[in-house]
Short mmCIF file of N, CA, C and O in Angstrom, two decimals:
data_model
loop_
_atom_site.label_atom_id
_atom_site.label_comp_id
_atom_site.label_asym_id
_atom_site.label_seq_id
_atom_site.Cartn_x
_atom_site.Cartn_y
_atom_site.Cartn_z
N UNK A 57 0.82 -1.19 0.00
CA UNK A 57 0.00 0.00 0.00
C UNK A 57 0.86 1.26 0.00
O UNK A 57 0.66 2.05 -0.92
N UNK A 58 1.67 1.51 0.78
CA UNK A 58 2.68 2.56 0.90
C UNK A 58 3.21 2.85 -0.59
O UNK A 58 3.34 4.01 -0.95
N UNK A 59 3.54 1.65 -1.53
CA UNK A 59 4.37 2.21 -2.91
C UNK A 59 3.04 2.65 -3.59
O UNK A 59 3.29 3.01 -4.74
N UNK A 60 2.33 2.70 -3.43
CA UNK A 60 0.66 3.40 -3.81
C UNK A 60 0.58 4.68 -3.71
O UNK A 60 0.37 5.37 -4.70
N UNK A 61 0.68 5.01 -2.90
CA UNK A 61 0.37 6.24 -2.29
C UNK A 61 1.73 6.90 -2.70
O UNK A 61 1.56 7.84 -3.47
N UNK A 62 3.46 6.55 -2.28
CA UNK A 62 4.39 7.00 -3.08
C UNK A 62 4.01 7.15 -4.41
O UNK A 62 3.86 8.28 -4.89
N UNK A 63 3.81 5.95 -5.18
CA UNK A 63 3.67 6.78 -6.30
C UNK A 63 2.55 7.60 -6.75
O UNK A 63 2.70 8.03 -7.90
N UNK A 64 1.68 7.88 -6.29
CA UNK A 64 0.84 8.92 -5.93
C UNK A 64 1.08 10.16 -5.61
O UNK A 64 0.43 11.14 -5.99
N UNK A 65 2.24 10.16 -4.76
CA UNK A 65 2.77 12.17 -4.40
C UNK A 65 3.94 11.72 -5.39
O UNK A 65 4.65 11.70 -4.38
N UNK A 66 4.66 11.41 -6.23
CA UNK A 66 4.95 11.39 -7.48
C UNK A 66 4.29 11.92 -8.23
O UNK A 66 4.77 12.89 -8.81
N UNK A 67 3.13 11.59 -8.47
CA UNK A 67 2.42 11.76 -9.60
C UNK A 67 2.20 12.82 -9.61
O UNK A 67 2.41 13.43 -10.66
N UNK A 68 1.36 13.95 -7.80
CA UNK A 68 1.59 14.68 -7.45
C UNK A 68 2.73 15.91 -7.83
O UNK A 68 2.52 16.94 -8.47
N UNK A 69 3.50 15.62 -7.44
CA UNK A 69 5.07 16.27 -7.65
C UNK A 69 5.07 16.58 -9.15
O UNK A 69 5.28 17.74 -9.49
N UNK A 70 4.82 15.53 -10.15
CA UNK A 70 4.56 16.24 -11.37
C UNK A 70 3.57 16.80 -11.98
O UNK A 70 3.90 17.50 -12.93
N UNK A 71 2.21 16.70 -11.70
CA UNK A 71 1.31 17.47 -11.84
C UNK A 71 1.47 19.03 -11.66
O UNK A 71 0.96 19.97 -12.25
N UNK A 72 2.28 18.95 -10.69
CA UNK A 72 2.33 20.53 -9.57
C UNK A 72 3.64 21.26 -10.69
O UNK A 72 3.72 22.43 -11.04
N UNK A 73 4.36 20.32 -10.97
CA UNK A 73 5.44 20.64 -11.66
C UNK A 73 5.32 21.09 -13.09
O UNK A 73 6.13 21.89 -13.55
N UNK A 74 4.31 20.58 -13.83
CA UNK A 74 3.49 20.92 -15.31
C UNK A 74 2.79 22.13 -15.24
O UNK A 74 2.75 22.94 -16.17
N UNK A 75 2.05 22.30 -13.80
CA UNK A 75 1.33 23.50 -13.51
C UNK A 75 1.95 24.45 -13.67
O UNK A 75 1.78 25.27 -14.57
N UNK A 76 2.98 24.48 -12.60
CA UNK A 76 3.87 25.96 -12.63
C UNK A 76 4.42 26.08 -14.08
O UNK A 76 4.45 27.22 -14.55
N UNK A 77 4.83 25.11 -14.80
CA UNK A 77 5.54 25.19 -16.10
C UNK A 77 4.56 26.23 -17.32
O UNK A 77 4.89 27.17 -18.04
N UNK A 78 3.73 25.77 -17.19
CA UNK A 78 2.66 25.76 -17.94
C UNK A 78 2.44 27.80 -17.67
O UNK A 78 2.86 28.69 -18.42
N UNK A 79 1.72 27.93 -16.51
CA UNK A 79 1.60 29.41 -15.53
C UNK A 79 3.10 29.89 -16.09
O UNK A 79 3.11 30.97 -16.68
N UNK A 80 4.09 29.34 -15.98
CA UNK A 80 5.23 30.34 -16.34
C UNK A 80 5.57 30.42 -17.66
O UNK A 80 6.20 31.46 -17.81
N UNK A 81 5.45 29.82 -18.69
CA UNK A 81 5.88 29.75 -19.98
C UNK A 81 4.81 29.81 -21.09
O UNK A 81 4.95 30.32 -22.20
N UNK A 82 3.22 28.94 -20.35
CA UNK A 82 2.86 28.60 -21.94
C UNK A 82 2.96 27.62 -22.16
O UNK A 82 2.16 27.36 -23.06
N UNK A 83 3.73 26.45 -21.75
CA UNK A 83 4.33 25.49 -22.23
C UNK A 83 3.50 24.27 -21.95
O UNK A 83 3.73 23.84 -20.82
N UNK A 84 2.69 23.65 -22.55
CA UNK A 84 1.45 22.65 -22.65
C UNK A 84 2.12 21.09 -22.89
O UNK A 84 2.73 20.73 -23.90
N UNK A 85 1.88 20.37 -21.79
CA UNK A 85 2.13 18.79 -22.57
C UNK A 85 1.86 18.55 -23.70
O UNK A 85 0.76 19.01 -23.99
N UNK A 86 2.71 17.69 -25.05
CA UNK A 86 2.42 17.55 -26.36
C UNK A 86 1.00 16.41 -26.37
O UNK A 86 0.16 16.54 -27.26
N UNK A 87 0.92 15.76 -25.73
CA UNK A 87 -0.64 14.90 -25.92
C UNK A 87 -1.82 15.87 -25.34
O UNK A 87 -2.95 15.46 -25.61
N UNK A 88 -1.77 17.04 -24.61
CA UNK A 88 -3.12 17.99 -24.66
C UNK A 88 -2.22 19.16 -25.57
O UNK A 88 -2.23 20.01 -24.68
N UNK A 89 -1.75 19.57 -26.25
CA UNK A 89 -0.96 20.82 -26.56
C UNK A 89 -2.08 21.01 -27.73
O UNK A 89 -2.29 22.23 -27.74
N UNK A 90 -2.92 20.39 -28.74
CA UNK A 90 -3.33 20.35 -29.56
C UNK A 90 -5.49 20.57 -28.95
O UNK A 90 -6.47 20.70 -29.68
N UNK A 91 -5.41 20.53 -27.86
CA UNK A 91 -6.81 20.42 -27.59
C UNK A 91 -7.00 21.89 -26.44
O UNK A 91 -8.00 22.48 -26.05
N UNK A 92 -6.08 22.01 -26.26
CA UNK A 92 -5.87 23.16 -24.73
C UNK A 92 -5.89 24.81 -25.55
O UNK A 92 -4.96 25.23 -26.23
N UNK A 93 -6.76 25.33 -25.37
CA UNK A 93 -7.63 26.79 -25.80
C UNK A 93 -6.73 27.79 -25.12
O UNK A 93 -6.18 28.73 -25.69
N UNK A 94 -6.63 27.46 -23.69
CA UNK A 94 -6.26 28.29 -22.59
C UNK A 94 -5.50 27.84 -21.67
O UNK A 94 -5.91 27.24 -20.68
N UNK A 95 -4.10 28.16 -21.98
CA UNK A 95 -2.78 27.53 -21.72
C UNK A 95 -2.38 27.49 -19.89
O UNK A 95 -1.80 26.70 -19.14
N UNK A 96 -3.27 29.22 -19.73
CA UNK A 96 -2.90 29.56 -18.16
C UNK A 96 -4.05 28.67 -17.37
O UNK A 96 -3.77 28.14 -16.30
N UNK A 97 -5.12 28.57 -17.84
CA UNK A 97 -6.37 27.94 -16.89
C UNK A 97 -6.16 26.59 -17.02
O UNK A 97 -6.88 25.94 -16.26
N UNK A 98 -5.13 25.65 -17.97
CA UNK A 98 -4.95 24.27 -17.71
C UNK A 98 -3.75 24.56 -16.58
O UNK A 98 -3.73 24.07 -15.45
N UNK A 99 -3.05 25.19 -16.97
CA UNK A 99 -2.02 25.20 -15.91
C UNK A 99 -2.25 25.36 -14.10
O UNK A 99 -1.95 24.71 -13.10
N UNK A 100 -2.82 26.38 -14.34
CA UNK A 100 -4.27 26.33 -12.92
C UNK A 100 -4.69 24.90 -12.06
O UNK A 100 -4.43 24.36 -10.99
N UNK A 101 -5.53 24.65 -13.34
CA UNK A 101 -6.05 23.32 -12.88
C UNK A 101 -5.12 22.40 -12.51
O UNK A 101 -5.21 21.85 -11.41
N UNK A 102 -3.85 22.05 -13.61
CA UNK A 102 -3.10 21.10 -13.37
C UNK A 102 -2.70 21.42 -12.05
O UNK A 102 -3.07 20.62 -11.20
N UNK A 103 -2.04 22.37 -11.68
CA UNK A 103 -1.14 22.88 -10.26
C UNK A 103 -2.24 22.41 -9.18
O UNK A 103 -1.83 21.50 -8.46
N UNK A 104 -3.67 22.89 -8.92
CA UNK A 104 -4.52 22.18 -8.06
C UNK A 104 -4.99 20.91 -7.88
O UNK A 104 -5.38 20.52 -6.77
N UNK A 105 -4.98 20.17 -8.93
CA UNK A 105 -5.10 18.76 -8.87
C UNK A 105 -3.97 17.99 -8.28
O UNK A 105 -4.20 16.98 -7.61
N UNK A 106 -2.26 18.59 -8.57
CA UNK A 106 -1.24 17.98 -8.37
C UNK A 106 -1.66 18.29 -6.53
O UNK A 106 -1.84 17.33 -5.79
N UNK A 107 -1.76 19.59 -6.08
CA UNK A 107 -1.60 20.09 -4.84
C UNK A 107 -2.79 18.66 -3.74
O UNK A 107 -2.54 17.95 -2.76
N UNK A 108 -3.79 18.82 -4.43
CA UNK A 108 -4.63 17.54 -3.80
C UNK A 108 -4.07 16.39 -3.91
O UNK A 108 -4.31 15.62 -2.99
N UNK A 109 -3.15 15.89 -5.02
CA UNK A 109 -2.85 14.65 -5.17
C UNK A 109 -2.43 14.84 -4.11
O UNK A 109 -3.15 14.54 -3.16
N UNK A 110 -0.73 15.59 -3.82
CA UNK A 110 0.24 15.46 -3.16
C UNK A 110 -0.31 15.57 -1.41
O UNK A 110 0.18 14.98 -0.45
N UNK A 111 -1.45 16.51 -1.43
CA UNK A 111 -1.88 16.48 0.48
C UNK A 111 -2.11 15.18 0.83
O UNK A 111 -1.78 14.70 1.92
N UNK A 112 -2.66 14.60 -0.03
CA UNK A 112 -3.29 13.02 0.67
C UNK A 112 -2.63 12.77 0.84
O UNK A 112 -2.41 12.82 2.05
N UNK A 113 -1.30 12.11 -0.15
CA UNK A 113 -0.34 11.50 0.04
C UNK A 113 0.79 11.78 1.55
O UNK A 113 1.23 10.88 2.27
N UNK A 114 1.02 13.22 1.68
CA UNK A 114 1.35 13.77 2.78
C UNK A 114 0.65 13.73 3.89
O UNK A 114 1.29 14.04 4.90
N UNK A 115 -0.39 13.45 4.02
CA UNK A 115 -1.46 13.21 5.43
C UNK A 115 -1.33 11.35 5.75
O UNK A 115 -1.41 10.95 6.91
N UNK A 116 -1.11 10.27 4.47
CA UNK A 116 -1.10 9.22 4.71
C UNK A 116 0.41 8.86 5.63
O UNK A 116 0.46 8.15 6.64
N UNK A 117 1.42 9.46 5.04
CA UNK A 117 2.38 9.20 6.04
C UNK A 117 2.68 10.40 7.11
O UNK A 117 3.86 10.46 7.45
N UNK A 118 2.05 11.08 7.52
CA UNK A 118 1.87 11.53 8.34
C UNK A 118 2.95 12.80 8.67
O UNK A 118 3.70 13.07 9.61
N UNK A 119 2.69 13.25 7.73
CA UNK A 119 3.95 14.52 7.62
C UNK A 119 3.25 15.82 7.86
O UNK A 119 3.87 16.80 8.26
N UNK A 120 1.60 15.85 7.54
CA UNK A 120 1.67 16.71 7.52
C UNK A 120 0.67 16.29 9.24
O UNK A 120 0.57 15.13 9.66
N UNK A 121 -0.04 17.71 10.10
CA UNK A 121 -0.65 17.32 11.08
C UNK A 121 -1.77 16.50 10.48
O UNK A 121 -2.08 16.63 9.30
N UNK A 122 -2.52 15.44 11.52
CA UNK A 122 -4.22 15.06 11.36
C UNK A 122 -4.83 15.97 11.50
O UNK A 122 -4.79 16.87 12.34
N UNK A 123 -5.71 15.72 10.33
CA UNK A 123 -7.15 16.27 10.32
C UNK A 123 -8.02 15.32 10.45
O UNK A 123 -7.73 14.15 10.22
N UNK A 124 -9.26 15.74 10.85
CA UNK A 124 -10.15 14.90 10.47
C UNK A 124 -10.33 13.94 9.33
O UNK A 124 -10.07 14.51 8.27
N UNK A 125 -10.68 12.69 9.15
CA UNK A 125 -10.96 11.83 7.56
C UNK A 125 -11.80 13.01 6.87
O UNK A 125 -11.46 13.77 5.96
N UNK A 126 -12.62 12.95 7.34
CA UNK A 126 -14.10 13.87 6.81
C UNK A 126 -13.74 14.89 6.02
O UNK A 126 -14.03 15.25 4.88
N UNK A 127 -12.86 15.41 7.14
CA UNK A 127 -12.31 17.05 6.10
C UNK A 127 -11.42 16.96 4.97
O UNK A 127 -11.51 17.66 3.96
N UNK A 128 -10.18 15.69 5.26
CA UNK A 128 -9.28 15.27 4.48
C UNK A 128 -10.20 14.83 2.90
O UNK A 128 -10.13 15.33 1.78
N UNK A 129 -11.07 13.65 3.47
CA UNK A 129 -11.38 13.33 2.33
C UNK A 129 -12.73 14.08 1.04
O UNK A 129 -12.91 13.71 -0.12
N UNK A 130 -13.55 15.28 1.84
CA UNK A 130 -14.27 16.07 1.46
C UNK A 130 -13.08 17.21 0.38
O UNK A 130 -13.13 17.52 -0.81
N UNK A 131 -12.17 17.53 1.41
CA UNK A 131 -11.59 18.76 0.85
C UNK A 131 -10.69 18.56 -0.45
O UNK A 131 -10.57 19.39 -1.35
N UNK A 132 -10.11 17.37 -0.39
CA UNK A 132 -9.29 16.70 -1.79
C UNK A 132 -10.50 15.96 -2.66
O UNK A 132 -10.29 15.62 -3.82
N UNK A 133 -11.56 15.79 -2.13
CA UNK A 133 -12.30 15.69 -3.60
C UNK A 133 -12.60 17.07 -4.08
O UNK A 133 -12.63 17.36 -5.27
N UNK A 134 -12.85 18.01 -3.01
CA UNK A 134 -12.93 19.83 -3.57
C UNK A 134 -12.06 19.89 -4.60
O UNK A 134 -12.26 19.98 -5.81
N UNK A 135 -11.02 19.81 -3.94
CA UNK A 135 -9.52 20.19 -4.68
C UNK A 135 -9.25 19.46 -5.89
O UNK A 135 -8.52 20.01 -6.72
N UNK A 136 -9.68 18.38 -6.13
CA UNK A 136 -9.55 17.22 -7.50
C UNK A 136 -10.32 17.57 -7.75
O UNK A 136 -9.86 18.14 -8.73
N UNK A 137 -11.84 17.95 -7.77
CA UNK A 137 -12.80 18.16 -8.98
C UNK A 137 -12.32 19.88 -9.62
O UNK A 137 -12.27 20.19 -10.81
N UNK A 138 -12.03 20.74 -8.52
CA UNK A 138 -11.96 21.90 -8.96
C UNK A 138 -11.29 21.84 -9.93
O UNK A 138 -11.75 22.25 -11.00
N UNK A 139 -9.95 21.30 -9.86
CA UNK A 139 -9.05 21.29 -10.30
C UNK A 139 -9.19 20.31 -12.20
O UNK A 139 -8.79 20.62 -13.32
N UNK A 140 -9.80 19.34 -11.77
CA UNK A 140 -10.37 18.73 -13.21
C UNK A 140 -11.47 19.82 -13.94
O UNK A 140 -11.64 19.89 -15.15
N UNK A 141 -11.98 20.43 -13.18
CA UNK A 141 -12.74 21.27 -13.90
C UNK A 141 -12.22 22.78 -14.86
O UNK A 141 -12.73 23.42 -15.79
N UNK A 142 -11.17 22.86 -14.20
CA UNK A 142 -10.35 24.04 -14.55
C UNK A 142 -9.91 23.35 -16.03
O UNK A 142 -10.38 23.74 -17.10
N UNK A 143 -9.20 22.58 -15.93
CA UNK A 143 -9.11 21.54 -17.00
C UNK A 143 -9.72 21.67 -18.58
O UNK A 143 -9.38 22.11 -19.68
N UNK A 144 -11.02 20.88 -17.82
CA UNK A 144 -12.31 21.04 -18.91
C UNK A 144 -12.55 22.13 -19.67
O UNK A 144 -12.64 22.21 -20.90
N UNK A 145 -12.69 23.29 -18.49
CA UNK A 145 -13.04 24.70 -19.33
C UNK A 145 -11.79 25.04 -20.28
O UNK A 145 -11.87 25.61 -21.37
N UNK A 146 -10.47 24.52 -19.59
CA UNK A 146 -8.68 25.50 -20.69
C UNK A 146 -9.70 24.68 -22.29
O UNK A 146 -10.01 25.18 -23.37
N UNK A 147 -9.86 23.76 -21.92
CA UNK A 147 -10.01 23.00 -23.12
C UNK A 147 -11.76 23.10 -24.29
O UNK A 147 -11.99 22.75 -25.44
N UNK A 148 -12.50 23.66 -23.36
CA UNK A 148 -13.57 23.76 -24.20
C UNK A 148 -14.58 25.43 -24.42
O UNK A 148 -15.67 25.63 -24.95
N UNK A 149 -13.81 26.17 -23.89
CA UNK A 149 -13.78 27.49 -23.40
C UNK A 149 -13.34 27.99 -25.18
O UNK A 149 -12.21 27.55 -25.38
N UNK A 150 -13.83 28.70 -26.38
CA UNK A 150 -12.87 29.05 -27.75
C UNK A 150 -11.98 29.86 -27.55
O UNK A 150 -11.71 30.65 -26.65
N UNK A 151 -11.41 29.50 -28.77
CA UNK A 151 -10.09 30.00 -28.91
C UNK A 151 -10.05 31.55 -28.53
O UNK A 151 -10.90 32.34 -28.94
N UNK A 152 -9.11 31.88 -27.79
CA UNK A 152 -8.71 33.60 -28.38
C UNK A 152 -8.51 34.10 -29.11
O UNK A 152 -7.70 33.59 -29.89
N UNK A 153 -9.15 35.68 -29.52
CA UNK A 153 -8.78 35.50 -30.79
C UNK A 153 -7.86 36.91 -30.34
O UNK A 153 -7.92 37.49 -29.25
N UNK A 154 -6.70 37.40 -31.93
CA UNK A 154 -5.57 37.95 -31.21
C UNK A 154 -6.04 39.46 -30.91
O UNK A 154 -7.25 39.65 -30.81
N UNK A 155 -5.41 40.23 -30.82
CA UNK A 155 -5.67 41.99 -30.63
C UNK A 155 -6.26 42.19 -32.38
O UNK A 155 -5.75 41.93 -33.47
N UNK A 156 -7.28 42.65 -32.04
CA UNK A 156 -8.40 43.38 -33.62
C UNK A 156 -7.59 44.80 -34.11
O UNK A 156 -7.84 45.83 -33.48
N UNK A 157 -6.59 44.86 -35.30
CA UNK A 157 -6.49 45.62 -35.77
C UNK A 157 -7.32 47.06 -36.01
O UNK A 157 -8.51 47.00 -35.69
N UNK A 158 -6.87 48.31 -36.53
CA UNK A 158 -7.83 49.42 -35.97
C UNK A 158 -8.02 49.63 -37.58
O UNK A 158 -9.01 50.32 -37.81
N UNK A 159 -7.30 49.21 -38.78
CA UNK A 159 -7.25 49.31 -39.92
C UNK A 159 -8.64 48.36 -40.28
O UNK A 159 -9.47 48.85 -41.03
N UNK A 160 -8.85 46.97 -39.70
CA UNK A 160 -9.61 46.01 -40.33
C UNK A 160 -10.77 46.26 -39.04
O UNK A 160 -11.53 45.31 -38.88
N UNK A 161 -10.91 47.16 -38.33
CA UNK A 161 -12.49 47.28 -37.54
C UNK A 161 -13.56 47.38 -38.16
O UNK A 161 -14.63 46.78 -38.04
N UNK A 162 -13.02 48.60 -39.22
CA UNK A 162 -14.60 48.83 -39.70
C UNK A 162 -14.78 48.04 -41.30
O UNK A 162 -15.10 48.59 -42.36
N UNK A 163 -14.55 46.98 -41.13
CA UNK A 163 -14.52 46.28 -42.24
C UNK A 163 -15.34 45.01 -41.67
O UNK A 163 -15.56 44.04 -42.40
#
């Protein structure tokens, strides 16, 4: 059970790690790079989903203080759906479109 949950705040660790990448650059995994509208709001999401992965994982071995189950396990499904949802919208939210020229307005 333990290599479970390790690789779980792994998984964590890179989620969180794509997030910030993403928030700082732009820079989109190549298997969503082609579906992702809104580069900063996947990055969002990704960074919050990683942050939930990684608390559980940190509450199972006991690093971080106890909380309640209740709260633990209410608040990381908060944090995982929010976070999948942020997701959804980078991706189905249309495209931007760029700054509207002042030559082609009234056209």
């Amino acid at each position: 059970m333990v290599w479970v949950v390790g690789v779980g705040v792994l998984v964590g660790l890179l989620m969180i790690a794509s997030g910030v990448g993403t928030l700082r650059t732009g820079w989109v995994l190549p298997s969503a790079r082609r579906h992702v509208a809104r580069p900063k709001l996947y990055g969002l999401g990704a960074l919050v989903m990683g942050v939930s992965v990684l608390l559980q994982g940190l509450v199972y071995f006991r690093i971080l203080p106890g909380v309640p189950s209740e709260v633990r396990y209410v608040g990381g499904n908060v944090l995982l759906l929010g976070g999948l949802l942020l997701v959804a919208l980078s991706q189905l939210l249309p495209w931007r479109r760029g700054p509207v020229d002042a030559g082609q307005a009234g056209r």
